[in-house]
């Protein structure tokens, strides 16, 4: 299986692909593209679907950096998406200041970690990435007018625009440097749970559970390939979401308590790092919100 940052059917973002940009891999690998099992979705990324969001920040930021459940991973998704929104705002301002034309961008979206499956959210909304609320700024409306979401840029990118894209990535990397390394260390820890005997036993029953529901795949990666093809074709995946949540429920019933206990030990071993991050993260978020006019928000089950 891929690591905890694997995402299903996430749209490719021009802001992350025009130049070789992801220099801070900690906490970002796999967050900006389709799942490893998907090839067709990369050619025809699904348009992000709208879903409710919340602007309420948790009092304890530990689950946002060290998620142990799918529901807690919504906080992590919000942090990642906020960094991308800030990066895009930097690019837009830079391009506008230079009188250049903004290249077409895939709409910003939350991207979920499918090795921390949020079963309630998947059951309700399916697997597709969910769109961030957009600003009402004139430049955002102008840049998206007259094109299909997800369409590639129509012409070569100029040197000044390329430099603006690199500036946006530096802003993103700088923000994710606050929490990315610690989160990646945590993801490595929970990845080791795959070798736990109780996890392996219940996870081994996942394909047979799907088969009993009429979905004949050999494993989770093949299942996500099916999901990606369905989304790329613009079809509903809610039936597959129901099958997945029914069959993954027993797996998560075993994994979640193990993750929770593991996080207690991990947090104790990294107490100083977590305290320093808690002191720095929200002040940095508030400064970026004020500078770029974007807001930190998180996926929500309902409005």
PDB file of N, CA, C and O in Angstrom, residues 235-283:
ATOM      1  N   UNK A 235     -18.804  10.069 -13.663  1.00  0.00           N
ATOM      2  CA  UNK A 235     -19.911   9.275 -13.132  1.00  0.00           C
ATOM      3  C   UNK A 235     -19.893   9.293 -11.611  1.00  0.00           C
ATOM      4  O   UNK A 235     -18.865   9.549 -10.986  1.00  0.00           O
ATOM      5  N   UNK A 236     -21.028   9.005 -11.009  1.00  0.00           N
ATOM      6  CA  UNK A 236     -21.138   8.974  -9.555  1.00  0.00           C
ATOM      7  C   UNK A 236     -20.359   7.784  -8.992  1.00  0.00           C
ATOM      8  O   UNK A 236     -20.340   6.692  -9.571  1.00  0.00           O
ATOM      9  N   UNK A 237     -19.733   8.012  -7.848  1.00  0.00           N
ATOM     10  CA  UNK A 237     -19.008   6.938  -7.182  1.00  0.00           C
ATOM     11  C   UNK A 237     -19.622   6.605  -5.819  1.00  0.00           C
ATOM     12  O   UNK A 237     -19.003   5.921  -5.008  1.00  0.00           O
ATOM     13  N   UNK A 238     -20.834   7.096  -5.563  1.00  0.00           N
ATOM     14  CA  UNK A 238     -21.423   6.916  -4.237  1.00  0.00           C
ATOM     15  C   UNK A 238     -21.723   5.451  -3.930  1.00  0.00           C
ATOM     16  O   UNK A 238     -21.698   5.049  -2.757  1.00  0.00           O
ATOM     17  N   UNK A 239     -21.999   4.639  -4.955  1.00  0.00           N
ATOM     18  CA  UNK A 239     -22.201   3.209  -4.701  1.00  0.00           C
ATOM     19  C   UNK A 239     -20.893   2.565  -4.256  1.00  0.00           C
ATOM     20  O   UNK A 239     -20.856   1.756  -3.324  1.00  0.00           O
ATOM     21  N   UNK A 240     -19.792   2.950  -4.904  1.00  0.00           N
ATOM     22  CA  UNK A 240     -18.488   2.436  -4.498  1.00  0.00           C
ATOM     23  C   UNK A 240     -18.114   2.949  -3.110  1.00  0.00           C
ATOM     24  O   UNK A 240     -17.474   2.234  -2.326  1.00  0.00           O
ATOM     25  N   UNK A 241     -18.504   4.175  -2.813  1.00  0.00           N
ATOM     26  CA  UNK A 241     -18.230   4.729  -1.484  1.00  0.00           C
ATOM     27  C   UNK A 241     -18.939   3.905  -0.411  1.00  0.00           C
ATOM     28  O   UNK A 241     -18.374   3.626   0.654  1.00  0.00           O
ATOM     29  N   UNK A 242     -20.178   3.499  -0.686  1.00  0.00           N
ATOM     30  CA  UNK A 242     -20.919   2.675   0.270  1.00  0.00           C
ATOM     31  C   UNK A 242     -20.249   1.315   0.452  1.00  0.00           C
ATOM     32  O   UNK A 242     -20.151   0.802   1.582  1.00  0.00           O
ATOM     33  N   UNK A 243     -19.786   0.727  -0.645  1.00  0.00           N
ATOM     34  CA  UNK A 243     -19.094  -0.560  -0.550  1.00  0.00           C
ATOM     35  C   UNK A 243     -17.806  -0.421   0.256  1.00  0.00           C
ATOM     36  O   UNK A 243     -17.501  -1.250   1.120  1.00  0.00           O
ATOM     37  N   UNK A 244     -17.063   0.632  -0.021  1.00  0.00           N
ATOM     38  CA  UNK A 244     -15.778   0.832   0.645  1.00  0.00           C
ATOM     39  C   UNK A 244     -15.953   1.037   2.144  1.00  0.00           C
ATOM     40  O   UNK A 244     -15.255   0.421   2.964  1.00  0.00           O
ATOM     41  N   UNK A 245     -16.872   1.902   2.518  1.00  0.00           N
ATOM     42  CA  UNK A 245     -17.029   2.196   3.942  1.00  0.00           C
ATOM     43  C   UNK A 245     -17.537   0.971   4.710  1.00  0.00           C
ATOM     44  O   UNK A 245     -17.144   0.757   5.861  1.00  0.00           O
ATOM     45  N   UNK A 246     -18.382   0.166   4.074  1.00  0.00           N
ATOM     46  CA  UNK A 246     -18.858  -1.045   4.732  1.00  0.00           C
ATOM     47  C   UNK A 246     -17.710  -2.017   4.985  1.00  0.00           C
ATOM     48  O   UNK A 246     -17.644  -2.660   6.046  1.00  0.00           O
ATOM     49  N   UNK A 247     -16.822  -2.137   4.021  1.00  0.00           N
ATOM     50  CA  UNK A 247     -15.745  -3.127   4.127  1.00  0.00           C
ATOM     51  C   UNK A 247     -14.529  -2.592   4.877  1.00  0.00           C
ATOM     52  O   UNK A 247     -13.753  -3.383   5.443  1.00  0.00           O
ATOM     53  N   UNK A 248     -14.330  -1.287   4.878  1.00  0.00           N
ATOM     54  CA  UNK A 248     -13.204  -0.706   5.599  1.00  0.00           C
ATOM     55  C   UNK A 248     -13.544  -0.454   7.064  1.00  0.00           C
ATOM     56  O   UNK A 248     -12.640  -0.298   7.895  1.00  0.00           O
ATOM     57  N   UNK A 249     -14.817  -0.446   7.410  1.00  0.00           N
ATOM     58  CA  UNK A 249     -15.210  -0.214   8.789  1.00  0.00           C
ATOM     59  C   UNK A 249     -14.527  -1.147   9.781  1.00  0.00           C
ATOM     60  O   UNK A 249     -13.975  -0.686  10.795  1.00  0.00           O
ATOM     61  N   UNK A 250     -14.526  -2.460   9.549  1.00  0.00           N
ATOM     62  CA  UNK A 250     -13.843  -3.361  10.486  1.00  0.00           C
ATOM     63  C   UNK A 250     -12.343  -3.100  10.583  1.00  0.00           C
ATOM     64  O   UNK A 250     -11.743  -3.290  11.647  1.00  0.00           O
ATOM     65  N   UNK A 251     -11.730  -2.682   9.476  1.00  0.00           N
ATOM     66  CA  UNK A 251     -10.297  -2.377   9.491  1.00  0.00           C
ATOM     67  C   UNK A 251     -10.022  -1.168  10.373  1.00  0.00           C
ATOM     68  O   UNK A 251      -9.127  -1.182  11.233  1.00  0.00           O
ATOM     69  N   UNK A 252     -10.808  -0.116  10.192  1.00  0.00           N
ATOM     70  CA  UNK A 252     -10.609   1.084  10.995  1.00  0.00           C
ATOM     71  C   UNK A 252     -10.937   0.856  12.460  1.00  0.00           C
ATOM     72  O   UNK A 252     -10.360   1.481  13.344  1.00  0.00           O
ATOM     73  N   UNK A 253     -11.870  -0.057  12.732  1.00  0.00           N
ATOM     74  CA  UNK A 253     -12.190  -0.376  14.126  1.00  0.00           C
ATOM     75  C   UNK A 253     -10.975  -0.942  14.848  1.00  0.00           C
ATOM     76  O   UNK A 253     -10.827  -0.774  16.065  1.00  0.00           O
ATOM     77  N   UNK A 254     -10.092  -1.609  14.114  1.00  0.00           N
ATOM     78  CA  UNK A 254      -8.857  -2.129  14.693  1.00  0.00           C
ATOM     79  C   UNK A 254      -7.756  -1.082  14.676  1.00  0.00           C
ATOM     80  O   UNK A 254      -7.022  -0.913  15.661  1.00  0.00           O
ATOM     81  N   UNK A 255      -7.633  -0.356  13.571  1.00  0.00           N
ATOM     82  CA  UNK A 255      -6.500   0.569  13.427  1.00  0.00           C
ATOM     83  C   UNK A 255      -6.620   1.817  14.293  1.00  0.00           C
ATOM     84  O   UNK A 255      -5.602   2.315  14.809  1.00  0.00           O
ATOM     85  N   UNK A 256      -7.812   2.365  14.432  1.00  0.00           N
ATOM     86  CA  UNK A 256      -7.937   3.648  15.137  1.00  0.00           C
ATOM     87  C   UNK A 256      -7.446   3.594  16.582  1.00  0.00           C
ATOM     88  O   UNK A 256      -6.709   4.490  17.009  1.00  0.00           O
ATOM     89  N   UNK A 257      -7.822   2.585  17.379  1.00  0.00           N
ATOM     90  CA  UNK A 257      -7.278   2.539  18.740  1.00  0.00           C
ATOM     91  C   UNK A 257      -5.757   2.384  18.758  1.00  0.00           C
ATOM     92  O   UNK A 257      -5.085   2.944  19.641  1.00  0.00           O
ATOM     93  N   UNK A 258      -5.215   1.635  17.802  1.00  0.00           N
ATOM     94  CA  UNK A 258      -3.766   1.478  17.740  1.00  0.00           C
ATOM     95  C   UNK A 258      -3.093   2.811  17.404  1.00  0.00           C
ATOM     96  O   UNK A 258      -2.054   3.160  17.987  1.00  0.00           O
ATOM     97  N   UNK A 259      -3.675   3.549  16.471  1.00  0.00           N
ATOM     98  CA  UNK A 259      -3.110   4.862  16.133  1.00  0.00           C
ATOM     99  C   UNK A 259      -3.182   5.810  17.324  1.00  0.00           C
ATOM    100  O   UNK A 259      -2.258   6.593  17.564  1.00  0.00           O
ATOM    101  N   UNK A 260      -4.310   5.794  18.033  1.00  0.00           N
ATOM    102  CA  UNK A 260      -4.471   6.695  19.173  1.00  0.00           C
ATOM    103  C   UNK A 260      -3.413   6.423  20.233  1.00  0.00           C
ATOM    104  O   UNK A 260      -2.800   7.355  20.786  1.00  0.00           O
ATOM    105  N   UNK A 261      -3.175   5.152  20.539  1.00  0.00           N
ATOM    106  CA  UNK A 261      -2.154   4.803  21.532  1.00  0.00           C
ATOM    107  C   UNK A 261      -0.766   5.167  21.029  1.00  0.00           C
ATOM    108  O   UNK A 261       0.076   5.677  21.792  1.00  0.00           O
ATOM    109  N   UNK A 262      -0.534   4.946  19.741  1.00  0.00           N
ATOM    110  CA  UNK A 262       0.760   5.289  19.162  1.00  0.00           C
ATOM    111  C   UNK A 262       0.992   6.799  19.204  1.00  0.00           C
ATOM    112  O   UNK A 262       2.103   7.264  19.482  1.00  0.00           O
ATOM    113  N   UNK A 263      -0.068   7.580  18.959  1.00  0.00           N
ATOM    114  CA  UNK A 263       0.095   9.040  19.002  1.00  0.00           C
ATOM    115  C   UNK A 263       0.430   9.514  20.409  1.00  0.00           C
ATOM    116  O   UNK A 263       1.218  10.449  20.574  1.00  0.00           O
ATOM    117  N   UNK A 264      -0.163   8.915  21.408  1.00  0.00           N
ATOM    118  CA  UNK A 264       0.168   9.302  22.775  1.00  0.00           C
ATOM    119  C   UNK A 264       1.666   9.147  23.025  1.00  0.00           C
ATOM    120  O   UNK A 264       2.305  10.036  23.603  1.00  0.00           O
ATOM    121  N   UNK A 265       2.210   8.036  22.581  1.00  0.00           N
ATOM    122  CA  UNK A 265       3.653   7.803  22.767  1.00  0.00           C
ATOM    123  C   UNK A 265       4.484   8.744  21.909  1.00  0.00           C
ATOM    124  O   UNK A 265       5.502   9.289  22.357  1.00  0.00           O
ATOM    125  N   UNK A 266       4.044   8.961  20.672  1.00  0.00           N
ATOM    126  CA  UNK A 266       4.777   9.838  19.758  1.00  0.00           C
ATOM    127  C   UNK A 266       4.762  11.277  20.277  1.00  0.00           C
ATOM    128  O   UNK A 266       5.791  11.959  20.256  1.00  0.00           O
ATOM    129  N   UNK A 267       3.604  11.735  20.731  1.00  0.00           N
ATOM    130  CA  UNK A 267       3.492  13.099  21.234  1.00  0.00           C
ATOM    131  C   UNK A 267       4.365  13.302  22.469  1.00  0.00           C
ATOM    132  O   UNK A 267       4.970  14.373  22.649  1.00  0.00           O
ATOM    133  N   UNK A 268       4.439  12.296  23.337  1.00  0.00           N
ATOM    134  CA  UNK A 268       5.287  12.396  24.520  1.00  0.00           C
ATOM    135  C   UNK A 268       6.760  12.494  24.127  1.00  0.00           C
ATOM    136  O   UNK A 268       7.530  13.247  24.735  1.00  0.00           O
ATOM    137  N   UNK A 269       7.137  11.758  23.094  1.00  0.00           N
ATOM    138  CA  UNK A 269       8.529  11.774  22.651  1.00  0.00           C
ATOM    139  C   UNK A 269       8.894  13.047  21.901  1.00  0.00           C
ATOM    140  O   UNK A 269      10.080  13.388  21.783  1.00  0.00           O
ATOM    141  N   UNK A 270       7.887  13.759  21.384  1.00  0.00           N
ATOM    142  CA  UNK A 270       8.129  14.977  20.598  1.00  0.00           C
ATOM    143  C   UNK A 270       7.440  16.178  21.240  1.00  0.00           C
ATOM    144  O   UNK A 270       7.016  17.102  20.546  1.00  0.00           O
ATOM    145  N   UNK A 271       7.344  16.168  22.545  1.00  0.00           N
ATOM    146  CA  UNK A 271       6.592  17.203  23.249  1.00  0.00           C
ATOM    147  C   UNK A 271       7.117  18.605  22.936  1.00  0.00           C
ATOM    148  O   UNK A 271       6.347  19.520  22.669  1.00  0.00           O
ATOM    149  N   UNK A 272       8.421  18.782  22.954  1.00  0.00           N
ATOM    150  CA  UNK A 272       8.979  20.113  22.730  1.00  0.00           C
ATOM    151  C   UNK A 272       8.675  20.616  21.323  1.00  0.00           C
ATOM    152  O   UNK A 272       8.306  21.777  21.134  1.00  0.00           O
ATOM    153  N   UNK A 273       8.820  19.725  20.325  1.00  0.00           N
ATOM    154  CA  UNK A 273       8.508  20.118  18.950  1.00  0.00           C
ATOM    155  C   UNK A 273       7.045  20.530  18.803  1.00  0.00           C
ATOM    156  O   UNK A 273       6.734  21.514  18.108  1.00  0.00           O
ATOM    157  N   UNK A 274       6.155  19.785  19.444  1.00  0.00           N
ATOM    158  CA  UNK A 274       4.730  20.093  19.345  1.00  0.00           C
ATOM    159  C   UNK A 274       4.420  21.423  20.025  1.00  0.00           C
ATOM    160  O   UNK A 274       3.639  22.237  19.503  1.00  0.00           O
ATOM    161  N   UNK A 275       5.041  21.670  21.176  1.00  0.00           N
ATOM    162  CA  UNK A 275       4.813  22.936  21.867  1.00  0.00           C
ATOM    163  C   UNK A 275       5.307  24.113  21.029  1.00  0.00           C
ATOM    164  O   UNK A 275       4.645  25.159  20.928  1.00  0.00           O
ATOM    165  N   UNK A 276       6.480  23.966  20.422  1.00  0.00           N
ATOM    166  CA  UNK A 276       7.005  25.035  19.568  1.00  0.00           C
ATOM    167  C   UNK A 276       6.106  25.261  18.366  1.00  0.00           C
ATOM    168  O   UNK A 276       5.861  26.414  17.964  1.00  0.00           O
ATOM    169  N   UNK A 277       5.608  24.183  17.778  1.00  0.00           N
ATOM    170  CA  UNK A 277       4.716  24.309  16.628  1.00  0.00           C
ATOM    171  C   UNK A 277       3.419  25.000  17.027  1.00  0.00           C
ATOM    172  O   UNK A 277       2.915  25.877  16.306  1.00  0.00           O
ATOM    173  N   UNK A 278       2.876  24.638  18.178  1.00  0.00           N
ATOM    174  CA  UNK A 278       1.641  25.259  18.653  1.00  0.00           C
ATOM    175  C   UNK A 278       1.821  26.765  18.840  1.00  0.00           C
ATOM    176  O   UNK A 278       0.919  27.556  18.536  1.00  0.00           O
ATOM    177  N   UNK A 279       2.981  27.157  19.309  1.00  0.00           N
ATOM    178  CA  UNK A 279       3.256  28.585  19.513  1.00  0.00           C
ATOM    179  C   UNK A 279       3.362  29.341  18.187  1.00  0.00           C
ATOM    180  O   UNK A 279       3.016  30.526  18.120  1.00  0.00           O
ATOM    181  N   UNK A 280       3.818  28.668  17.132  1.00  0.00           N
ATOM    182  CA  UNK A 280       4.135  29.350  15.878  1.00  0.00           C
ATOM    183  C   UNK A 280       3.041  29.260  14.821  1.00  0.00           C
ATOM    184  O   UNK A 280       2.881  30.183  14.002  1.00  0.00           O
ATOM    185  N   UNK A 281       2.286  28.142  14.804  1.00  0.00           N
ATOM    186  CA  UNK A 281       1.458  27.853  13.637  1.00  0.00           C
ATOM    187  C   UNK A 281       0.337  28.857  13.436  1.00  0.00           C
ATOM    188  O   UNK A 281       0.213  29.454  12.351  1.00  0.00           O
ATOM    189  N   UNK A 282      -0.512  29.063  14.437  1.00  0.00           N
ATOM    190  CA  UNK A 282      -1.647  29.950  14.229  1.00  0.00           C
ATOM    191  C   UNK A 282      -1.233  31.407  14.041  1.00  0.00           C
ATOM    192  O   UNK A 282      -1.837  32.111  13.212  1.00  0.00           O
ATOM    193  N   UNK A 283      -0.219  31.921  14.754  1.00  0.00           N
ATOM    194  CA  UNK A 283       0.236  33.281  14.424  1.00  0.00           C
ATOM    195  C   UNK A 283       0.675  33.413  12.966  1.00  0.00           C
ATOM    196  O   UNK A 283       0.393  34.418  12.313  1.00  0.00           O
TER     197      UNK A 283
END
